[in-house]
mmCIF file of C-alpha atoms in Angstrom:
data_model
loop_
_atom_site.group_PDB
_atom_site.id
_atom_site.type_symbol
_atom_site.label_atom_id
_atom_site.label_comp_id
_atom_site.label_asym_id
_atom_site.label_seq_id
_atom_site.Cartn_x
_atom_site.Cartn_y
_atom_site.Cartn_z
ATOM 1 C CA ALA A 51 96.528 187.624 79.356
ATOM 2 C CA ALA A 52 97.754 184.793 81.546
ATOM 3 C CA ALA A 53 99.350 185.780 84.834
ATOM 4 C CA ALA A 54 103.094 185.384 85.122
ATOM 5 C CA ALA A 55 104.143 182.193 86.878
ATOM 6 C CA PRO A 56 105.786 182.424 90.301
ATOM 7 C CA ARG A 57 109.541 181.835 90.369
ATOM 8 C CA ARG A 58 111.586 180.223 93.121
ATOM 9 C CA VAL A 59 113.831 182.841 94.660
ATOM 10 C CA THR A 60 116.752 182.580 97.047
ATOM 11 C CA VAL A 61 117.534 185.511 99.313
ATOM 12 C CA ALA A 62 121.304 186.050 99.367
ATOM 13 C CA SER A 63 123.218 188.276 101.728
ATOM 14 C CA THR A 64 126.709 188.884 103.032
ATOM 15 C CA ALA A 65 125.356 188.062 106.488
ATOM 16 C CA PRO A 66 124.928 184.372 107.503
ATOM 17 C CA GLU A 67 121.730 185.286 109.351
ATOM 18 C CA ALA A 68 120.013 185.902 106.017
ATOM 19 C CA ASN A 69 119.303 182.202 105.597
ATOM 20 C CA SER A 70 118.829 181.394 109.274
ATOM 21 C CA SER A 71 115.069 181.091 108.848
ATOM 22 C CA VAL A 72 115.450 178.017 106.634
ATOM 23 C CA ALA A 73 114.490 174.970 108.683
ATOM 24 C CA SER A 74 116.915 172.060 108.877
ATOM 25 C CA SER A 75 115.763 168.602 107.897
ATOM 26 C CA PRO A 76 116.084 165.853 110.512
ATOM 27 C CA SER A 77 119.167 163.745 109.903
ATOM 28 C CA SER A 78 118.752 160.041 109.219
ATOM 29 C CA THR A 79 120.969 157.237 110.420
ATOM 30 C CA ALA A 80 121.381 155.654 107.001
ATOM 31 C CA SER A 81 121.343 156.996 103.459
ATOM 32 C CA PRO A 82 120.108 155.048 100.443
ATOM 33 C CA PRO A 83 122.377 154.756 97.377
ATOM 34 C CA SER A 84 120.506 157.562 95.616
ATOM 35 C CA SER A 85 121.263 159.885 98.539
ATOM 36 C CA LYS A 86 124.931 158.855 98.411
ATOM 37 C CA LYS A 87 125.106 159.765 94.736
ATOM 38 C CA ALA A 88 123.396 163.084 95.372
ATOM 39 C CA SER A 89 125.813 163.777 98.218
ATOM 40 C CA ASP A 90 128.820 162.973 96.015
ATOM 41 C CA ALA A 91 127.476 165.203 93.241
ATOM 42 C CA SER A 92 126.923 168.033 95.717
ATOM 43 C CA HIS A 93 130.468 167.624 97.046
ATOM 44 C CA ASP A 94 131.882 167.702 93.503
ATOM 45 C CA ALA A 95 129.886 170.829 92.678
ATOM 46 C CA THR A 96 131.121 172.569 95.824
ATOM 47 C CA THR A 97 134.722 171.567 95.114
ATOM 48 C CA LEU A 98 134.462 172.876 91.557
ATOM 49 C CA VAL A 99 133.027 176.225 92.682
ATOM 50 C CA HIS A 100 135.897 176.594 95.155
ATOM 51 C CA ALA A 101 138.399 175.819 92.380
ATOM 52 C CA VAL A 102 136.856 178.431 90.076
ATOM 53 C CA ASN A 103 136.680 180.984 92.891
ATOM 54 C CA GLN A 104 140.369 180.591 93.742
ATOM 55 C CA GLY A 105 141.515 180.427 90.121
ATOM 56 C CA LEU A 106 139.457 183.372 88.956
ATOM 57 C CA SER A 107 140.681 185.546 91.831
ATOM 58 C CA LYS A 108 144.303 184.896 90.809
ATOM 59 C CA PHE A 109 143.505 185.456 87.141
ATOM 60 C CA ARG A 110 141.879 188.823 87.878
ATOM 61 C CA ASP A 111 144.273 189.789 90.705
ATOM 62 C CA MET A 112 141.375 190.157 93.111
ATOM 63 C CA GLU A 113 140.523 188.824 96.555
ATOM 64 C CA ALA A 114 138.788 185.456 96.503
ATOM 65 C CA LEU A 115 135.239 185.247 97.827
ATOM 66 C CA ILE A 116 135.038 183.782 101.328
ATOM 67 C CA ASP A 117 131.329 183.932 102.206
ATOM 68 C CA ASP A 118 129.357 181.134 100.555
ATOM 69 C CA LEU A 119 126.065 182.758 101.575
ATOM 70 C CA CYS A 120 126.612 186.033 99.750
ATOM 71 C CA PHE A 121 125.069 186.934 96.410
ATOM 72 C CA ASP A 122 128.396 186.968 94.547
ATOM 73 C CA TRP A 123 129.188 183.416 95.650
ATOM 74 C CA LYS A 124 125.769 182.082 94.755
ATOM 75 C CA ALA A 125 125.919 183.869 91.396
ATOM 76 C CA MET A 126 129.263 182.196 90.725
ATOM 77 C CA GLU A 127 127.674 178.855 91.596
ATOM 78 C CA CYS A 128 125.065 179.465 88.903
ATOM 79 C CA CYS A 129 127.750 180.352 86.344
ATOM 80 C CA VAL A 130 129.856 177.297 87.196
ATOM 81 C CA LYS A 131 126.887 174.933 87.180
ATOM 82 C CA GLU A 132 125.830 176.053 83.712
ATOM 83 C CA GLY A 133 129.389 175.904 82.370
ATOM 84 C CA HIS A 134 129.979 172.457 83.840
ATOM 85 C CA ALA A 135 126.737 171.178 82.336
ATOM 86 C CA GLU A 136 127.835 172.386 78.893
ATOM 87 C CA ALA A 137 131.270 170.797 79.322
ATOM 88 C CA LYS A 138 129.710 167.460 80.299
ATOM 89 C CA LYS A 139 127.392 167.671 77.305
ATOM 90 C CA GLN A 140 130.347 168.205 74.974
ATOM 91 C CA GLN A 141 132.361 165.478 76.694
ATOM 92 C CA SER A 142 129.541 162.961 76.207
ATOM 93 C CA LYS A 143 129.718 163.504 72.443
ATOM 94 C CA GLY A 144 133.406 162.538 72.472
ATOM 95 C CA LYS A 145 134.453 165.005 69.796
ATOM 96 C CA LYS A 146 135.967 168.406 70.589
ATOM 97 C CA MET A 147 135.674 170.619 73.664
ATOM 98 C CA MET A 148 134.582 174.143 72.722
ATOM 99 C CA VAL A 149 135.771 176.679 75.279
ATOM 100 C CA GLU A 150 133.710 179.495 73.761
ATOM 101 C CA LYS A 151 130.453 177.586 74.187
ATOM 102 C CA ILE A 152 131.295 176.705 77.775
ATOM 103 C CA ALA A 153 132.104 180.362 78.469
ATOM 104 C CA ALA A 154 128.797 181.433 76.923
ATOM 105 C CA ARG A 155 126.945 179.034 79.209
ATOM 106 C CA CYS A 156 128.767 180.504 82.203
ATOM 107 C CA HIS A 157 127.365 183.881 81.139
ATOM 108 C CA ALA A 158 123.922 182.287 80.885
ATOM 109 C CA GLY A 159 124.429 181.240 84.502
ATOM 110 C CA TRP A 160 124.697 184.910 85.436
ATOM 111 C CA GLY A 161 121.271 185.426 83.890
ATOM 112 C CA ARG A 162 119.942 182.543 85.955
ATOM 113 C CA ALA A 163 121.402 184.141 89.100
ATOM 114 C CA ILE A 164 119.669 187.444 88.379
ATOM 115 C CA ALA A 165 116.380 185.613 87.852
ATOM 116 C CA GLU A 166 116.599 183.531 91.041
ATOM 117 C CA LEU A 167 118.637 185.441 93.638
ATOM 118 C CA TRP A 168 117.645 188.453 95.699
ATOM 119 C CA ASP A 169 120.740 190.464 96.641
ATOM 120 C CA VAL A 170 119.974 191.955 100.060
ATOM 121 C CA GLY A 171 123.212 193.910 100.092
ATOM 122 C CA ARG A 172 122.445 195.801 96.868
ATOM 123 C CA TYR A 173 118.672 195.557 96.414
ATOM 124 C CA GLY A 174 117.687 196.155 100.015
ATOM 125 C CA GLN A 175 115.553 194.001 102.282
ATOM 126 C CA ALA A 176 113.590 191.350 100.449
ATOM 127 C CA PRO A 177 109.810 191.836 100.506
ATOM 128 C CA ALA A 178 107.729 189.455 102.600
ATOM 129 C CA VAL A 179 106.224 188.055 99.412
ATOM 130 C CA LEU A 180 108.085 188.079 96.111
ATOM 131 C CA ALA A 181 105.527 188.730 93.415
ATOM 132 C CA PRO A 182 105.830 186.986 90.033
ATOM 133 C CA VAL A 183 107.928 188.679 87.396
ATOM 134 C CA ASP A 184 106.064 190.937 84.988
ATOM 135 C CA SER A 185 105.416 190.429 81.278
ATOM 136 C CA GLU A 186 109.015 191.373 80.531
ATOM 137 C CA GLU A 187 110.382 188.757 82.942
ATOM 138 C CA GLN A 188 111.390 191.405 85.442
ATOM 139 C CA TRP A 189 110.539 192.043 89.071
ATOM 140 C CA PRO A 190 108.377 195.177 89.384
ATOM 141 C CA ARG A 191 109.616 198.393 90.977
ATOM 142 C CA GLN A 192 107.284 198.115 93.967
ATOM 143 C CA LEU A 193 109.247 195.158 95.348
ATOM 144 C CA PHE A 194 112.291 197.358 95.951
ATOM 145 C CA ALA A 195 112.674 199.647 98.958
ATOM 146 C CA THR A 196 114.698 202.224 96.993
ATOM 147 C CA ASP A 197 115.134 203.507 93.462
ATOM 148 C CA GLU A 198 118.832 202.644 93.696
ATOM 149 C CA GLY A 199 118.097 198.987 94.447
ATOM 150 C CA PHE A 200 115.748 198.712 91.492
ATOM 151 C CA LYS A 201 118.260 200.511 89.255
ATOM 152 C CA THR A 202 120.983 198.028 90.212
ATOM 153 C CA TYR A 203 118.695 195.076 89.538
ATOM 154 C CA SER A 204 117.522 196.489 86.187
ATOM 155 C CA SER A 205 121.094 197.121 85.072
ATOM 156 C CA ARG A 206 122.065 193.562 85.931
ATOM 157 C CA LYS A 207 118.993 192.209 84.158
ATOM 158 C CA GLU A 208 119.896 194.114 80.999
ATOM 159 C CA HIS A 209 123.488 192.914 81.119
ATOM 160 C CA ALA A 210 122.416 189.304 81.699
ATOM 161 C CA GLY A 211 120.232 189.434 78.601
ATOM 162 C CA GLN A 212 123.082 190.398 76.284
ATOM 163 C CA PRO A 213 124.463 187.694 73.974
ATOM 164 C CA PHE A 214 127.939 186.490 74.907
ATOM 165 C CA GLU A 215 129.300 187.734 71.579
ATOM 166 C CA VAL A 216 128.614 191.401 72.387
ATOM 167 C CA LEU A 217 130.072 191.441 75.892
ATOM 168 C CA ALA A 218 133.117 193.566 76.643
ATOM 169 C CA ASP A 219 136.444 191.774 76.188
ATOM 170 C CA ALA A 220 137.115 191.759 79.934
ATOM 171 C CA GLU A 221 133.802 189.988 80.547
ATOM 172 C CA LYS A 222 134.484 187.435 77.836
ATOM 173 C CA GLN A 223 137.908 186.738 79.310
ATOM 174 C CA LYS A 224 136.400 186.200 82.749
ATOM 175 C CA TYR A 225 133.986 183.586 81.409
ATOM 176 C CA ARG A 226 136.678 181.971 79.255
ATOM 177 C CA ALA A 227 138.858 181.685 82.349
ATOM 178 C CA MET A 228 135.960 180.011 84.156
ATOM 179 C CA ALA A 229 135.613 177.576 81.261
ATOM 180 C CA GLU A 230 139.326 176.718 81.271
ATOM 181 C CA ILE A 231 139.318 176.128 85.039
ATOM 182 C CA ILE A 232 136.247 173.900 84.707
ATOM 183 C CA LEU A 233 138.019 171.814 82.053
ATOM 184 C CA GLU A 234 141.159 171.616 84.187
ATOM 185 C CA TRP A 235 139.134 170.461 87.183
ATOM 186 C CA MET A 236 137.259 167.842 85.147
ATOM 187 C CA HIS A 237 140.575 166.504 83.844
ATOM 188 C CA SER A 238 142.044 166.309 87.362
ATOM 189 C CA GLU A 239 138.944 164.437 88.548
ATOM 190 C CA GLY A 240 139.133 161.915 85.723
ATOM 191 C CA GLN A 241 135.939 163.249 84.160
ATOM 192 C CA LEU A 242 137.520 164.386 80.901
ATOM 193 C CA PRO A 243 139.192 162.110 78.350
ATOM 194 C CA ALA A 244 141.980 163.305 76.076
ATOM 195 C CA LEU A 245 139.798 165.281 73.687
ATOM 196 C CA PRO A 246 141.016 168.179 71.514
ATOM 197 C CA VAL A 247 140.066 171.637 72.746
ATOM 198 C CA LYS A 248 139.073 174.509 70.476
ATOM 199 C CA ARG A 249 139.744 178.044 71.726
ATOM 200 C CA LYS A 250 138.935 181.416 70.214
ATOM 201 C CA ASP A 251 141.285 183.284 72.545
ATOM 202 C CA ALA A 252 144.336 181.274 73.619
ATOM 203 C CA SER A 253 145.722 184.250 75.553
ATOM 204 C CA VAL A 254 143.447 183.396 78.479
ATOM 205 C CA LEU A 255 144.889 179.884 78.636
ATOM 206 C CA HIS A 256 148.467 181.209 78.499
ATOM 207 C CA SER A 257 147.718 183.688 81.299
ATOM 208 C CA LEU A 258 146.215 180.976 83.482
ATOM 209 C CA ILE A 259 149.271 178.786 82.927
ATOM 210 C CA SER A 260 151.761 181.593 83.568
ATOM 211 C CA LYS A 261 150.057 182.409 86.873
ATOM 212 C CA GLY A 262 150.164 178.776 87.956
ATOM 213 C CA ILE A 263 146.384 178.442 88.000
ATOM 214 C CA ILE A 264 146.211 175.499 85.619
ATOM 215 C CA THR A 265 148.758 173.130 84.105
ATOM 216 C CA PRO A 266 149.630 173.115 80.388
ATOM 217 C CA PRO A 267 147.110 170.964 78.521
ATOM 218 C CA THR A 268 148.226 167.614 77.176
ATOM 219 C CA THR A 269 145.497 167.365 74.534
ATOM 220 C CA ALA A 270 145.709 168.649 70.987
ATOM 221 C CA ASP A 271 144.447 172.212 70.710
ATOM 222 C CA SER A 272 143.268 174.283 67.788
ATOM 223 C CA ASP A 273 142.291 177.889 67.253
ATOM 224 C CA ALA A 274 138.944 179.050 65.941
#
């Protein structure tokens, strides 16, 4: 059988020192247009993650994340990136925005986070060399310093592999809230035309509006 392919992994921690070994690239005096576009896209992505972080914390009545080097922040980045990509895909078709599909992609982003991020705070110290995942797309037990760390990782891996449709209602609402905040942000940035929006659970939208997280939509809406 063919050996499993190596996977790029980011070590995430609540401590800034976790990424201090990453070398900085020399700065240049001038940036070509392509670099300017990449910089603008990176700024937009960062702004969107901040918007989702703040909005989701109010929606769930929890403290907002403040450390952009920690696992939870980087996992949220993965969720937001996937959701935003789905929203842009729908927007390019010029038909109807589907909140449920955007929410499902946000959940897929959680799976991406589990596949790519090592959580120092919950898994323990990262090994010097991260071996390829095994035949079941999972890091082997020997990479983890403790049984508890491997148990936490395995539980997350199992949860990430579940279809969106079978998630608990609270989880679905979290991802739907992410999707609504992404759409609100795109609209505020002029990235979203006046397209109708289809929602399976309008209660999330009403809660976000009542808490002042987003403004009432001006586009035509419809239920599933």
